[in-house]
PDB file of C-alpha atoms and ligand atoms in Angstrom:
ATOM      1  CA  MET C   1     -21.013  96.172-143.527  1.00  0.00           C
ATOM      2  CA  GLN C   2     -23.440  97.575-146.170  1.00  0.00           C
ATOM      3  CA  TYR C   3     -22.704 100.249-147.903  1.00  0.00           C
ATOM      4  CA  ILE C   4     -18.873 101.352-148.966  1.00  0.00           C
ATOM      5  CA  GLY C   5     -17.710 105.144-149.764  1.00  0.00           C
ATOM      6  CA  GLY C   6     -14.954 105.786-152.145  1.00  0.00           C
ATOM      7  CA  ILE C   7     -13.783 109.697-152.330  1.00  0.00           C
ATOM      8  CA  ASP C   8     -11.039 110.301-155.241  1.00  0.00           C
ATOM      9  CA  ILE C   9      -8.901 113.652-154.950  1.00  0.00           C
ATOM     10  CA  GLY C  10      -7.092 114.603-157.484  1.00  0.00           C
ATOM     11  CA  GLY C  11      -4.932 117.980-158.752  1.00  0.00           C
ATOM     12  CA  THR C  12      -7.993 118.475-161.483  1.00  0.00           C
ATOM     13  CA  LYS C  13     -11.311 116.717-160.847  1.00  0.00           C
ATOM     14  CA  MET C  14     -12.893 114.763-157.398  1.00  0.00           C
ATOM     15  CA  ALA C  15     -15.015 111.891-157.550  1.00  0.00           C
ATOM     16  CA  ALA C  16     -17.067 110.150-155.338  1.00  0.00           C
ATOM     17  CA  LEU C  17     -18.563 106.589-155.260  1.00  0.00           C
ATOM     18  CA  ILE C  18     -21.499 104.479-153.039  1.00  0.00           C
ATOM     19  CA  ALA C  19     -20.747 100.966-153.510  1.00  0.00           C
ATOM     20  CA  ASP C  20     -22.285  97.379-151.818  1.00  0.00           C
ATOM     21  CA  ARG C  21     -22.161  94.094-152.667  1.00  0.00           C
ATOM     22  CA  ASP C  22     -23.153  93.293-155.670  1.00  0.00           C
ATOM     23  CA  GLY C  23     -20.934  96.377-157.728  1.00  0.00           C
ATOM     24  CA  PRO C  24     -20.496 100.822-157.501  1.00  0.00           C
ATOM     25  CA  LEU C  25     -23.761 101.758-157.185  1.00  0.00           C
ATOM     26  CA  VAL C  26     -23.310 106.202-157.846  1.00  0.00           C
ATOM     27  CA  ARG C  27     -19.948 107.915-159.514  1.00  0.00           C
ATOM     28  CA  ILE C  28     -20.138 111.870-159.337  1.00  0.00           C
ATOM     29  CA  SER C  29     -17.145 113.754-159.926  1.00  0.00           C
ATOM     30  CA  GLU C  30     -16.657 117.650-159.667  1.00  0.00           C
ATOM     31  CA  ALA C  31     -14.024 119.807-160.568  1.00  0.00           C
ATOM     32  CA  THR C  32     -11.481 119.798-157.736  1.00  0.00           C
ATOM     33  CA  VAL C  33     -12.186 123.120-155.550  1.00  0.00           C
ATOM     34  CA  LYS C  34      -8.829 125.073-155.390  1.00  0.00           C
ATOM     35  CA  LEU C  35     -10.983 128.282-152.956  1.00  0.00           C
ATOM     36  CA  GLY C  36     -11.731 129.149-149.486  1.00  0.00           C
ATOM     37  CA  THR C  37     -10.156 128.154-146.642  1.00  0.00           C
ATOM     38  CA  GLU C  38      -7.747 124.550-146.369  1.00  0.00           C
ATOM     39  CA  ARG C  39     -10.665 122.703-145.705  1.00  0.00           C
ATOM     40  CA  ALA C  40     -12.518 123.391-148.459  1.00  0.00           C
ATOM     41  CA  PRO C  41     -11.087 120.030-150.613  1.00  0.00           C
ATOM     42  CA  ALA C  42     -12.582 117.448-148.287  1.00  0.00           C
ATOM     43  CA  GLU C  43     -15.757 119.432-147.583  1.00  0.00           C
ATOM     44  CA  GLN C  44     -16.321 119.474-151.542  1.00  0.00           C
ATOM     45  CA  ALA C  45     -15.748 115.880-150.493  1.00  0.00           C
ATOM     46  CA  MET C  46     -17.833 115.924-147.800  1.00  0.00           C
ATOM     47  CA  THR C  47     -20.789 116.828-149.570  1.00  0.00           C
ATOM     48  CA  MET C  48     -20.085 114.954-152.554  1.00  0.00           C
ATOM     49  CA  LEU C  49     -20.295 112.151-150.806  1.00  0.00           C
ATOM     50  CA  LYS C  50     -23.416 113.045-149.232  1.00  0.00           C
ATOM     51  CA  LEU C  51     -25.403 113.594-152.431  1.00  0.00           C
ATOM     52  CA  ALA C  52     -23.593 110.120-154.399  1.00  0.00           C
ATOM     53  CA  CYS C  53     -25.575 108.563-150.628  1.00  0.00           C
ATOM     54  CA  GLU C  54     -29.071 111.055-151.422  1.00  0.00           C
ATOM     55  CA  LYS C  55     -28.454 108.790-155.085  1.00  0.00           C
ATOM     56  CA  ALA C  56     -28.501 105.450-153.938  1.00  0.00           C
ATOM     57  CA  GLY C  57     -30.448 106.256-151.703  1.00  0.00           C
ATOM     58  CA  ILE C  58     -29.548 105.767-148.473  1.00  0.00           C
ATOM     59  CA  THR C  59     -27.277 108.682-146.182  1.00  0.00           C
ATOM     60  CA  LEU C  60     -24.389 108.694-144.556  1.00  0.00           C
ATOM     61  CA  ALA C  61     -24.713 107.349-141.371  1.00  0.00           C
ATOM     62  CA  ASP C  62     -25.105 104.209-143.857  1.00  0.00           C
ATOM     63  CA  LEU C  63     -21.121 104.495-145.139  1.00  0.00           C
ATOM     64  CA  GLY C  64     -19.260 101.673-142.574  1.00  0.00           C
ATOM     65  CA  ALA C  65     -15.504 103.481-143.998  1.00  0.00           C
ATOM     66  CA  VAL C  66     -14.763 105.720-146.452  1.00  0.00           C
ATOM     67  CA  GLY C  67     -11.222 104.674-148.520  1.00  0.00           C
ATOM     68  CA  VAL C  68      -9.527 107.895-149.941  1.00  0.00           C
ATOM     69  CA  SER C  69      -7.472 107.669-152.258  1.00  0.00           C
ATOM     70  CA  SER C  70      -6.303 110.991-154.063  1.00  0.00           C
ATOM     71  CA  CYS C  71      -2.569 112.781-154.618  1.00  0.00           C
ATOM     72  CA  GLY C  72       0.259 113.735-152.518  1.00  0.00           C
ATOM     73  CA  PRO C  73       2.717 113.420-150.354  1.00  0.00           C
ATOM     74  CA  PHE C  74       0.726 113.603-147.239  1.00  0.00           C
ATOM     75  CA  VAL C  75       2.423 115.212-144.269  1.00  0.00           C
ATOM     76  CA  ARG C  76       0.642 114.598-139.958  1.00  0.00           C
ATOM     77  CA  ASN C  77      -0.552 116.934-138.246  1.00  0.00           C
ATOM     78  CA  ASN C  78      -1.864 114.851-134.802  1.00  0.00           C
ATOM     79  CA  GLY C  79      -2.010 112.142-136.362  1.00  0.00           C
ATOM     80  CA  PHE C  80      -4.397 113.013-138.825  1.00  0.00           C
ATOM     81  CA  ILE C  81      -3.160 112.979-142.591  1.00  0.00           C
ATOM     82  CA  GLU C  82      -2.992 115.879-144.784  1.00  0.00           C
ATOM     83  CA  LEU C  83      -2.227 116.460-148.530  1.00  0.00           C
ATOM     84  CA  VAL C  84       0.547 118.898-149.381  1.00  0.00           C
ATOM     85  CA  ALA C  85       0.079 118.277-152.558  1.00  0.00           C
ATOM     86  CA  PRO C  86       1.302 121.145-155.700  1.00  0.00           C
ATOM     87  CA  ASN C  87      -1.094 121.356-158.200  1.00  0.00           C
ATOM     88  CA  ILE C  88      -4.169 122.051-155.228  1.00  0.00           C
ATOM     89  CA  CYS C  89      -1.405 123.868-153.197  1.00  0.00           C
ATOM     90  CA  GLY C  90      -0.931 127.514-153.739  1.00  0.00           C
ATOM     91  CA  GLY C  91       1.148 128.331-150.536  1.00  0.00           C
ATOM     92  CA  ILE C  92       3.925 125.725-152.039  1.00  0.00           C
ATOM     93  CA  GLY C  93       6.595 126.339-154.834  1.00  0.00           C
ATOM     94  CA  ASN C  94       5.988 129.893-155.536  1.00  0.00           C
ATOM     95  CA  ARG C  95       4.351 129.288-158.557  1.00  0.00           C
ATOM     96  CA  GLY C  96       1.501 131.941-159.048  1.00  0.00           C
ATOM     97  CA  ASP C  97      -1.051 129.382-161.121  1.00  0.00           C
ATOM     98  CA  LEU C  98      -3.127 128.452-158.092  1.00  0.00           C
ATOM     99  CA  LEU C  99      -4.878 131.073-156.722  1.00  0.00           C
ATOM    100  CA  ASN C 100      -5.476 129.676-152.827  1.00  0.00           C
ATOM    101  CA  GLU C 101      -2.368 129.791-150.180  1.00  0.00           C
ATOM    102  CA  TRP C 102      -2.383 126.264-148.459  1.00  0.00           C
ATOM    103  CA  GLN C 103       0.141 125.972-146.991  1.00  0.00           C
ATOM    104  CA  SER C 104      -1.341 122.752-146.231  1.00  0.00           C
ATOM    105  CA  VAL C 105      -5.273 120.363-146.298  1.00  0.00           C
ATOM    106  CA  PRO C 106      -6.802 118.857-143.403  1.00  0.00           C
ATOM    107  CA  LEU C 107      -7.926 115.853-145.095  1.00  0.00           C
ATOM    108  CA  GLU C 108      -8.782 112.984-142.957  1.00  0.00           C
ATOM    109  CA  ALA C 109      -9.238 115.120-139.182  1.00  0.00           C
ATOM    110  CA  VAL C 110     -12.512 116.133-141.849  1.00  0.00           C
ATOM    111  CA  LEU C 111     -13.966 113.097-142.605  1.00  0.00           C
ATOM    112  CA  ARG C 112     -13.189 111.588-138.743  1.00  0.00           C
ATOM    113  CA  GLU C 113     -15.480 114.131-137.283  1.00  0.00           C
ATOM    114  CA  HIS C 114     -18.471 111.732-140.201  1.00  0.00           C
ATOM    115  CA  PHE C 115     -16.748 108.460-140.188  1.00  0.00           C
ATOM    116  CA  SER C 116     -15.527 105.857-137.857  1.00  0.00           C
ATOM    117  CA  THR C 117     -13.018 103.639-139.980  1.00  0.00           C
ATOM    118  CA  VAL C 118     -11.424 105.997-142.752  1.00  0.00           C
ATOM    119  CA  VAL C 119      -8.487 104.716-145.301  1.00  0.00           C
ATOM    120  CA  ILE C 120      -6.635 107.676-147.111  1.00  0.00           C
ATOM    121  CA  GLN C 121      -3.273 106.014-149.264  1.00  0.00           C
ATOM    122  CA  ASN C 122      -1.961 108.256-152.503  1.00  0.00           C
ATOM    123  CA  ASP C 123      -4.277 107.720-155.491  1.00  0.00           C
ATOM    124  CA  CYS C 124      -1.861 105.414-157.489  1.00  0.00           C
ATOM    125  CA  VAL C 125      -0.856 103.709-154.908  1.00  0.00           C
ATOM    126  CA  ALA C 126      -3.844 103.020-154.761  1.00  0.00           C
ATOM    127  CA  ALA C 127      -4.238 102.722-158.423  1.00  0.00           C
ATOM    128  CA  LEU C 128      -1.789 100.124-157.808  1.00  0.00           C
ATOM    129  CA  ALA C 129      -3.702  97.975-155.311  1.00  0.00           C
ATOM    130  CA  ALA C 130      -6.974  98.003-157.557  1.00  0.00           C
ATOM    131  CA  GLU C 131      -4.850  97.051-160.758  1.00  0.00           C
ATOM    132  CA  ARG C 132      -3.219  94.115-158.822  1.00  0.00           C
ATOM    133  CA  ALA C 133      -6.185  93.339-156.973  1.00  0.00           C
ATOM    134  CA  PHE C 134      -8.870  93.088-160.542  1.00  0.00           C
ATOM    135  CA  GLY C 135      -7.310  94.220-163.042  1.00  0.00           C
ATOM    136  CA  ALA C 136      -3.749  93.607-165.600  1.00  0.00           C
ATOM    137  CA  LEU C 137      -1.408  92.942-162.558  1.00  0.00           C
ATOM    138  CA  GLN C 138      -2.752  89.718-160.914  1.00  0.00           C
ATOM    139  CA  ASN C 139      -0.446  87.258-161.408  1.00  0.00           C
ATOM    140  CA  GLU C 140       2.967  90.809-160.957  1.00  0.00           C
ATOM    141  CA  ASP C 141       5.056  90.726-157.841  1.00  0.00           C
ATOM    142  CA  ASN C 142       7.347  93.692-158.584  1.00  0.00           C
ATOM    143  CA  CYS C 143       5.165  96.654-161.200  1.00  0.00           C
ATOM    144  CA  ALA C 144       4.515 100.160-160.743  1.00  0.00           C
ATOM    145  CA  TYR C 145       1.560 102.269-161.767  1.00  0.00           C
ATOM    146  CA  VAL C 146       1.821 105.083-163.575  1.00  0.00           C
ATOM    147  CA  THR C 147      -0.139 108.348-163.993  1.00  0.00           C
ATOM    148  CA  TRP C 148       0.500 110.448-166.801  1.00  0.00           C
ATOM    149  CA  SER C 149      -1.613 113.443-166.450  1.00  0.00           C
ATOM    150  CA  THR C 150      -2.526 116.864-164.369  1.00  0.00           C
ATOM    151  CA  GLY C 151       0.907 115.621-162.184  1.00  0.00           C
ATOM    152  CA  ILE C 152       3.242 112.266-162.669  1.00  0.00           C
ATOM    153  CA  GLY C 153       2.974 110.150-159.706  1.00  0.00           C
ATOM    154  CA  PHE C 154       3.863 106.656-159.069  1.00  0.00           C
ATOM    155  CA  GLY C 155       2.925 103.537-157.213  1.00  0.00           C
ATOM    156  CA  LEU C 156       4.772 100.426-156.277  1.00  0.00           C
ATOM    157  CA  CYS C 157       5.025  96.961-155.963  1.00  0.00           C
ATOM    158  CA  VAL C 158       8.373  95.250-155.126  1.00  0.00           C
ATOM    159  CA  ASP C 159       8.581  91.263-154.416  1.00  0.00           C
ATOM    160  CA  GLY C 160       4.795  91.624-153.953  1.00  0.00           C
ATOM    161  CA  ARG C 161       4.698  94.121-151.456  1.00  0.00           C
ATOM    162  CA  LEU C 162       3.164  97.585-151.905  1.00  0.00           C
ATOM    163  CA  LEU C 163       5.664 100.312-151.018  1.00  0.00           C
ATOM    164  CA  HIS C 164       4.362 103.036-148.823  1.00  0.00           C
ATOM    165  CA  GLY C 165       6.818 104.477-146.736  1.00  0.00           C
ATOM    166  CA  LYS C 166       7.583 106.393-143.177  1.00  0.00           C
ATOM    167  CA  ASN C 167       4.037 108.732-145.015  1.00  0.00           C
ATOM    168  CA  GLY C 168       2.814 107.114-147.498  1.00  0.00           C
ATOM    169  CA  ASN C 169       4.361 108.898-149.468  1.00  0.00           C
ATOM    170  CA  ALA C 170       6.466 105.748-151.758  1.00  0.00           C
ATOM    171  CA  GLY C 171       6.447 106.840-155.118  1.00  0.00           C
ATOM    172  CA  HIS C 172       6.883 110.204-155.653  1.00  0.00           C
ATOM    173  CA  ALA C 173       8.931 109.434-158.628  1.00  0.00           C
ATOM    174  CA  GLY C 174       7.244 112.840-160.079  1.00  0.00           C
ATOM    175  CA  HIS C 175       9.799 114.775-158.263  1.00  0.00           C
ATOM    176  CA  MET C 176      13.231 112.820-159.472  1.00  0.00           C
ATOM    177  CA  LEU C 177      15.622 115.345-160.365  1.00  0.00           C
ATOM    178  CA  LEU C 178      16.099 114.886-163.130  1.00  0.00           C
ATOM    179  CA  THR C 179      18.752 118.269-164.861  1.00  0.00           C
ATOM    180  CA  ASP C 180      20.133 121.372-163.601  1.00  0.00           C
ATOM    181  CA  GLN C 181      19.562 122.942-167.465  1.00  0.00           C
ATOM    182  CA  SER C 182      15.940 123.371-166.864  1.00  0.00           C
ATOM    183  CA  GLN C 183      14.197 126.464-166.283  1.00  0.00           C
ATOM    184  CA  ALA C 184      10.841 124.100-166.292  1.00  0.00           C
ATOM    185  CA  GLN C 185       9.553 124.402-162.918  1.00  0.00           C
ATOM    186  CA  CYS C 186       7.592 122.046-160.780  1.00  0.00           C
ATOM    187  CA  GLY C 187       4.644 123.161-158.407  1.00  0.00           C
ATOM    188  CA  CYS C 188       6.509 121.653-155.391  1.00  0.00           C
ATOM    189  CA  GLY C 189       9.813 124.484-156.065  1.00  0.00           C
ATOM    190  CA  ASN C 190      11.942 122.449-157.999  1.00  0.00           C
ATOM    191  CA  PHE C 191      13.415 123.279-161.488  1.00  0.00           C
ATOM    192  CA  GLY C 192      14.199 120.409-163.973  1.00  0.00           C
ATOM    193  CA  ASP C 193      12.046 117.522-161.572  1.00  0.00           C
ATOM    194  CA  ALA C 194      10.668 114.167-164.230  1.00  0.00           C
ATOM    195  CA  GLU C 195       7.543 116.259-163.201  1.00  0.00           C
ATOM    196  CA  SER C 196       8.273 120.117-164.165  1.00  0.00           C
ATOM    197  CA  LEU C 197       9.569 118.663-167.971  1.00  0.00           C
ATOM    198  CA  ALA C 198       6.478 116.385-168.389  1.00  0.00           C
ATOM    199  CA  SER C 199       2.910 116.477-166.383  1.00  0.00           C
ATOM    200  CA  GLY C 200       0.861 117.976-168.387  1.00  0.00           C
ATOM    201  CA  ARG C 201      -0.253 120.983-165.585  1.00  0.00           C
ATOM    202  CA  ASN C 202       3.774 122.184-166.410  1.00  0.00           C
ATOM    203  CA  LEU C 203       3.609 121.849-170.548  1.00  0.00           C
ATOM    204  CA  GLU C 204       1.143 124.601-169.577  1.00  0.00           C
ATOM    205  CA  ALA C 205       3.501 125.914-167.930  1.00  0.00           C
ATOM    206  CA  GLN C 206       6.377 125.938-170.710  1.00  0.00           C
ATOM    207  CA  TYR C 207       4.784 126.249-174.534  1.00  0.00           C
ATOM    208  CA  GLY C 208       1.201 128.679-172.822  1.00  0.00           C
ATOM    209  CA  ARG C 209      -0.938 126.689-174.104  1.00  0.00           C
ATOM    210  CA  SER C 210      -3.086 123.024-171.882  1.00  0.00           C
ATOM    211  CA  PRO C 211      -1.878 119.903-173.286  1.00  0.00           C
ATOM    212  CA  ALA C 212      -4.745 119.392-175.335  1.00  0.00           C
ATOM    213  CA  ASP C 213      -3.975 122.435-177.584  1.00  0.00           C
ATOM    214  CA  LEU C 214      -0.291 121.484-177.402  1.00  0.00           C
ATOM    215  CA  PHE C 215      -1.357 117.788-179.057  1.00  0.00           C
ATOM    216  CA  ASN C 216      -3.415 118.993-181.302  1.00  0.00           C
ATOM    217  CA  ALA C 217      -1.235 120.736-182.879  1.00  0.00           C
ATOM    218  CA  VAL C 218       0.871 117.667-183.489  1.00  0.00           C
ATOM    219  CA  LYS C 219      -1.711 116.340-184.485  1.00  0.00           C
ATOM    220  CA  GLU C 220      -2.068 118.856-187.512  1.00  0.00           C
ATOM    221  CA  GLY C 221       1.766 118.602-188.132  1.00  0.00           C
ATOM    222  CA  ASP C 222       2.845 121.943-186.397  1.00  0.00           C
ATOM    223  CA  VAL C 223       7.432 120.615-185.991  1.00  0.00           C
ATOM    224  CA  LYS C 224       8.153 122.821-183.022  1.00  0.00           C
ATOM    225  CA  ALA C 225       5.148 120.899-180.493  1.00  0.00           C
ATOM    226  CA  HIS C 226       6.295 117.544-181.521  1.00  0.00           C
ATOM    227  CA  ALA C 227       9.849 118.261-180.686  1.00  0.00           C
ATOM    228  CA  ALA C 228       8.395 119.427-176.988  1.00  0.00           C
ATOM    229  CA  VAL C 229       6.237 116.894-177.325  1.00  0.00           C
ATOM    230  CA  VAL C 230       9.282 113.981-177.778  1.00  0.00           C
ATOM    231  CA  HIS C 231      10.786 115.503-174.822  1.00  0.00           C
ATOM    232  CA  ALA C 232       8.497 115.330-172.347  1.00  0.00           C
ATOM    233  CA  ALA C 233       7.957 111.847-173.320  1.00  0.00           C
ATOM    234  CA  LYS C 234      11.837 111.531-173.312  1.00  0.00           C
ATOM    235  CA  TRP C 235      12.662 112.610-169.861  1.00  0.00           C
ATOM    236  CA  PHE C 236       9.510 110.448-168.908  1.00  0.00           C
ATOM    237  CA  GLY C 237      10.937 107.871-170.366  1.00  0.00           C
ATOM    238  CA  ARG C 238      14.419 108.634-168.331  1.00  0.00           C
ATOM    239  CA  ALA C 239      11.623 108.218-165.107  1.00  0.00           C
ATOM    240  CA  LEU C 240      10.913 105.531-165.717  1.00  0.00           C
ATOM    241  CA  TYR C 241      14.947 104.010-166.645  1.00  0.00           C
ATOM    242  CA  ASN C 242      15.574 105.162-162.610  1.00  0.00           C
ATOM    243  CA  VAL C 243      12.676 103.502-161.079  1.00  0.00           C
ATOM    244  CA  THR C 244      13.520 100.318-163.075  1.00  0.00           C
ATOM    245  CA  ALA C 245      17.131  99.881-162.458  1.00  0.00           C
ATOM    246  CA  THR C 246      16.406 101.468-158.496  1.00  0.00           C
ATOM    247  CA  LEU C 247      13.339  98.812-157.499  1.00  0.00           C
ATOM    248  CA  ASP C 248      14.186  95.669-160.802  1.00  0.00           C
ATOM    249  CA  LEU C 249      10.172  96.606-162.128  1.00  0.00           C
ATOM    250  CA  LYS C 250       9.022  94.488-164.315  1.00  0.00           C
ATOM    251  CA  VAL C 251       5.860  95.221-166.483  1.00  0.00           C
ATOM    252  CA  PHE C 252       4.744  99.592-165.638  1.00  0.00           C
ATOM    253  CA  VAL C 253       0.471  99.665-166.305  1.00  0.00           C
ATOM    254  CA  ILE C 254       0.343 102.932-167.854  1.00  0.00           C
ATOM    255  CA  GLY C 255      -2.978 105.455-166.263  1.00  0.00           C
ATOM    256  CA  GLY C 256      -3.534 109.967-166.797  1.00  0.00           C
ATOM    257  CA  SER C 257      -4.829 111.860-169.484  1.00  0.00           C
ATOM    258  CA  ILE C 258      -1.695 112.088-171.349  1.00  0.00           C
ATOM    259  CA  TRP C 259      -0.650 109.116-171.571  1.00  0.00           C
ATOM    260  CA  HIS C 260      -4.357 107.396-171.958  1.00  0.00           C
ATOM    261  CA  HIS C 261      -5.169 109.879-175.338  1.00  0.00           C
ATOM    262  CA  HIS C 262      -1.380 109.639-176.455  1.00  0.00           C
ATOM    263  CA  GLY C 263       0.085 106.285-175.491  1.00  0.00           C
ATOM    264  CA  ASP C 264      -0.596 105.252-178.509  1.00  0.00           C
ATOM    265  CA  TRP C 265       2.383 107.230-180.770  1.00  0.00           C
ATOM    266  CA  LEU C 266       3.933 108.193-177.362  1.00  0.00           C
ATOM    267  CA  GLU C 267       4.923 104.027-176.073  1.00  0.00           C
ATOM    268  CA  PRO C 268       7.761 103.578-179.227  1.00  0.00           C
ATOM    269  CA  ILE C 269       9.708 107.361-177.576  1.00  0.00           C
ATOM    270  CA  VAL C 270       9.703 106.225-173.594  1.00  0.00           C
ATOM    271  CA  LYS C 271      11.088 101.970-174.388  1.00  0.00           C
ATOM    272  CA  GLU C 272      14.113 103.626-175.768  1.00  0.00           C
ATOM    273  CA  GLU C 273      14.480 105.940-173.501  1.00  0.00           C
ATOM    274  CA  ILE C 274      14.587 103.458-170.227  1.00  0.00           C
ATOM    275  CA  CYS C 275      15.652 100.289-172.718  1.00  0.00           C
ATOM    276  CA  ALA C 276      18.368 103.071-173.908  1.00  0.00           C
ATOM    277  CA  HIS C 277      20.270 102.033-170.951  1.00  0.00           C
ATOM    278  CA  MET C 278      21.714  98.481-169.699  1.00  0.00           C
ATOM    279  CA  PRO C 279      19.796  95.906-170.860  1.00  0.00           C
ATOM    280  CA  ALA C 280      20.938  93.299-167.443  1.00  0.00           C
ATOM    281  CA  LEU C 281      18.431  95.763-165.243  1.00  0.00           C
ATOM    282  CA  THR C 282      15.618  96.764-168.855  1.00  0.00           C
ATOM    283  CA  THR C 283      15.322  94.222-171.139  1.00  0.00           C
ATOM    284  CA  GLY C 284      11.717  92.410-171.262  1.00  0.00           C
ATOM    285  CA  VAL C 285      10.065  95.320-168.957  1.00  0.00           C
ATOM    286  CA  GLN C 286       7.154  95.936-170.085  1.00  0.00           C
ATOM    287  CA  LEU C 287       4.209  98.427-170.378  1.00  0.00           C
ATOM    288  CA  ILE C 288       0.885  98.111-170.211  1.00  0.00           C
ATOM    289  CA  GLN C 289      -2.902  99.767-170.131  1.00  0.00           C
ATOM    290  CA  PRO C 290      -4.495  99.686-167.077  1.00  0.00           C
ATOM    291  CA  ALA C 291      -7.201  97.215-167.192  1.00  0.00           C
ATOM    292  CA  LEU C 292      -9.757  98.797-165.207  1.00  0.00           C
ATOM    293  CA  ASP C 293      -9.555 102.167-167.726  1.00  0.00           C
ATOM    294  CA  SER C 294     -10.013 105.899-166.021  1.00  0.00           C
ATOM    295  CA  HIS C 295     -11.432 104.387-163.421  1.00  0.00           C
ATOM    296  CA  VAL C 296      -8.365 103.111-161.835  1.00  0.00           C
ATOM    297  CA  ALA C 297      -7.780 104.922-159.156  1.00  0.00           C
ATOM    298  CA  ASP C 298     -11.715 105.332-157.838  1.00  0.00           C
ATOM    299  CA  ILE C 299     -11.515 101.345-158.109  1.00  0.00           C
ATOM    300  CA  GLY C 300      -8.851 102.159-155.958  1.00  0.00           C
ATOM    301  CA  ALA C 301     -10.042 104.635-152.878  1.00  0.00           C
ATOM    302  CA  LEU C 302     -13.656 101.355-152.763  1.00  0.00           C
ATOM    303  CA  TYR C 303     -11.220  98.271-152.237  1.00  0.00           C
ATOM    304  CA  LEU C 304      -8.763 100.435-149.561  1.00  0.00           C
ATOM    305  CA  VAL C 305     -12.026  99.159-147.116  1.00  0.00           C
ATOM    306  CA  MET C 306     -13.463  96.323-149.591  1.00  0.00           C
ATOM    307  CA  PRO C 307     -14.390  93.723-147.283  1.00  0.00           C
ATOM    308  CA  GLU C 308     -12.785  90.830-148.802  1.00  0.00           C
ATOM    309  CA  ALA C 309     -15.808  88.506-148.829  1.00  0.00           C
ATOM    310  CA  TRP C 310     -16.871  91.094-151.504  1.00  0.00           C
ATOM    311  CA  LEU C 311     -13.630  91.689-153.149  1.00  0.00           C
ATOM    312  CA  ILE C 312     -13.553  88.100-154.066  1.00  0.00           C
ATOM    313  CA  TYR C 313     -17.126  87.796-155.167  1.00  0.00           C
ATOM    314  CA  TRP C 314     -15.613  92.293-157.354  1.00  0.00           C
ATOM    315  CA  ARG C 315     -13.347  90.331-159.053  1.00  0.00           C
ATOM    316  CA  SER C 316     -15.048  87.080-159.845  1.00  0.00           C
ATOM    317  CA  GLN C 317     -18.076  88.520-161.350  1.00  0.00           C
ATOM    318  CA  SER C 318     -15.727  91.989-161.727  1.00  0.00           C
ATOM    319  CA  LEU C 319     -18.337  93.942-160.285  1.00  0.00           C
ATOM    320  CA  TRP C 320     -15.394  97.201-160.875  1.00  0.00           C
ATOM    321  CA  GLN C 321     -16.286  97.518-164.284  1.00  0.00           C
ATOM    322  CA  ARG C 322     -19.946  98.719-163.411  1.00  0.00           C
ATOM    323  CA  VAL C 323     -19.078 101.661-162.846  1.00  0.00           C
ATOM    324  CA  ALA C 324     -18.716 103.270-165.737  1.00  0.00           C
ATOM    325  CA  GLU C 325     -22.145 102.336-165.497  1.00  0.00           C
ATOM    326  CA  VAL C 326     -23.483 104.263-163.039  1.00  0.00           C
ATOM    327  CA  ASP C 327     -21.109 107.624-163.494  1.00  0.00           C
ATOM    328  CA  LEU C 328     -22.928 110.334-163.548  1.00  0.00           C
ATOM    329  CA  ALA C 329     -19.875 113.049-164.141  1.00  0.00           C
TER     330      ALA C 329
HETATM  331 ZN1  LIG L   1       8.753 118.204-158.813  1.00  0.00          ZN
END
């Protein structure tokens, strides 16, 4: 195998990557398409992959395998993975802020029309795998990758084993119910789950301004905005406590745009919420930054189909770092 492709599908953005043994060659990204037929996101992924191939001077037929890290949850239809993602499918949850009626998005079936080897994993699981292969978790057996962004998601590793579950949906702890006293509604339809209380999309729904505006207001001393964000951080911390209590984890790598930009001052609030409960379970729990930074899910997508020999070479040469150099945005 000479070339591999990677696709990273998020609720806000989609990326396509091409790589060979010597590292990433091209990365392009676009806003995730949420209009048209249910096939639109998968067809967008194919179009982007084709463009990325052209920029790398190859064709789609040159790709030996394609790895996909995607927001979930996943369901199976005739054995093929489809996305039932609250941040893409407007037909679930009845929130009305997505302008489509999709109940699910066929992903694997469309990709398999073009490629014989396709591996699809939840984006947080792929990110966790990448951090364990190349990044901050190479020697950690009880750990999680958590994203705090448009949504909230987890990838979980216990006793050195990544958890997948019956449909690859292990780690959807963003949809754990935390309170029945809240009017905050998640894209999944739940009221009072972790994502409804703290995710970027749902902060916007609750407070009527984008996360960027909300955090800017905090910087400018807006007391109400500050209280709203602290409230969200406490709920996020409570979700991390629940996961710690359930799985006895030691290290959380936290990524996602909200944490990436504001983690420096949110961390003590989150940590305090975790450690305020049951010291026997929570003492020594660490929150750390992703070593692979904002490209962690992209590298995770490539990692899913990377030959073992490349993996060892990429690790020894830190070749994943080149993704920033080949990023055409
Ligand atoms: Zn939810």
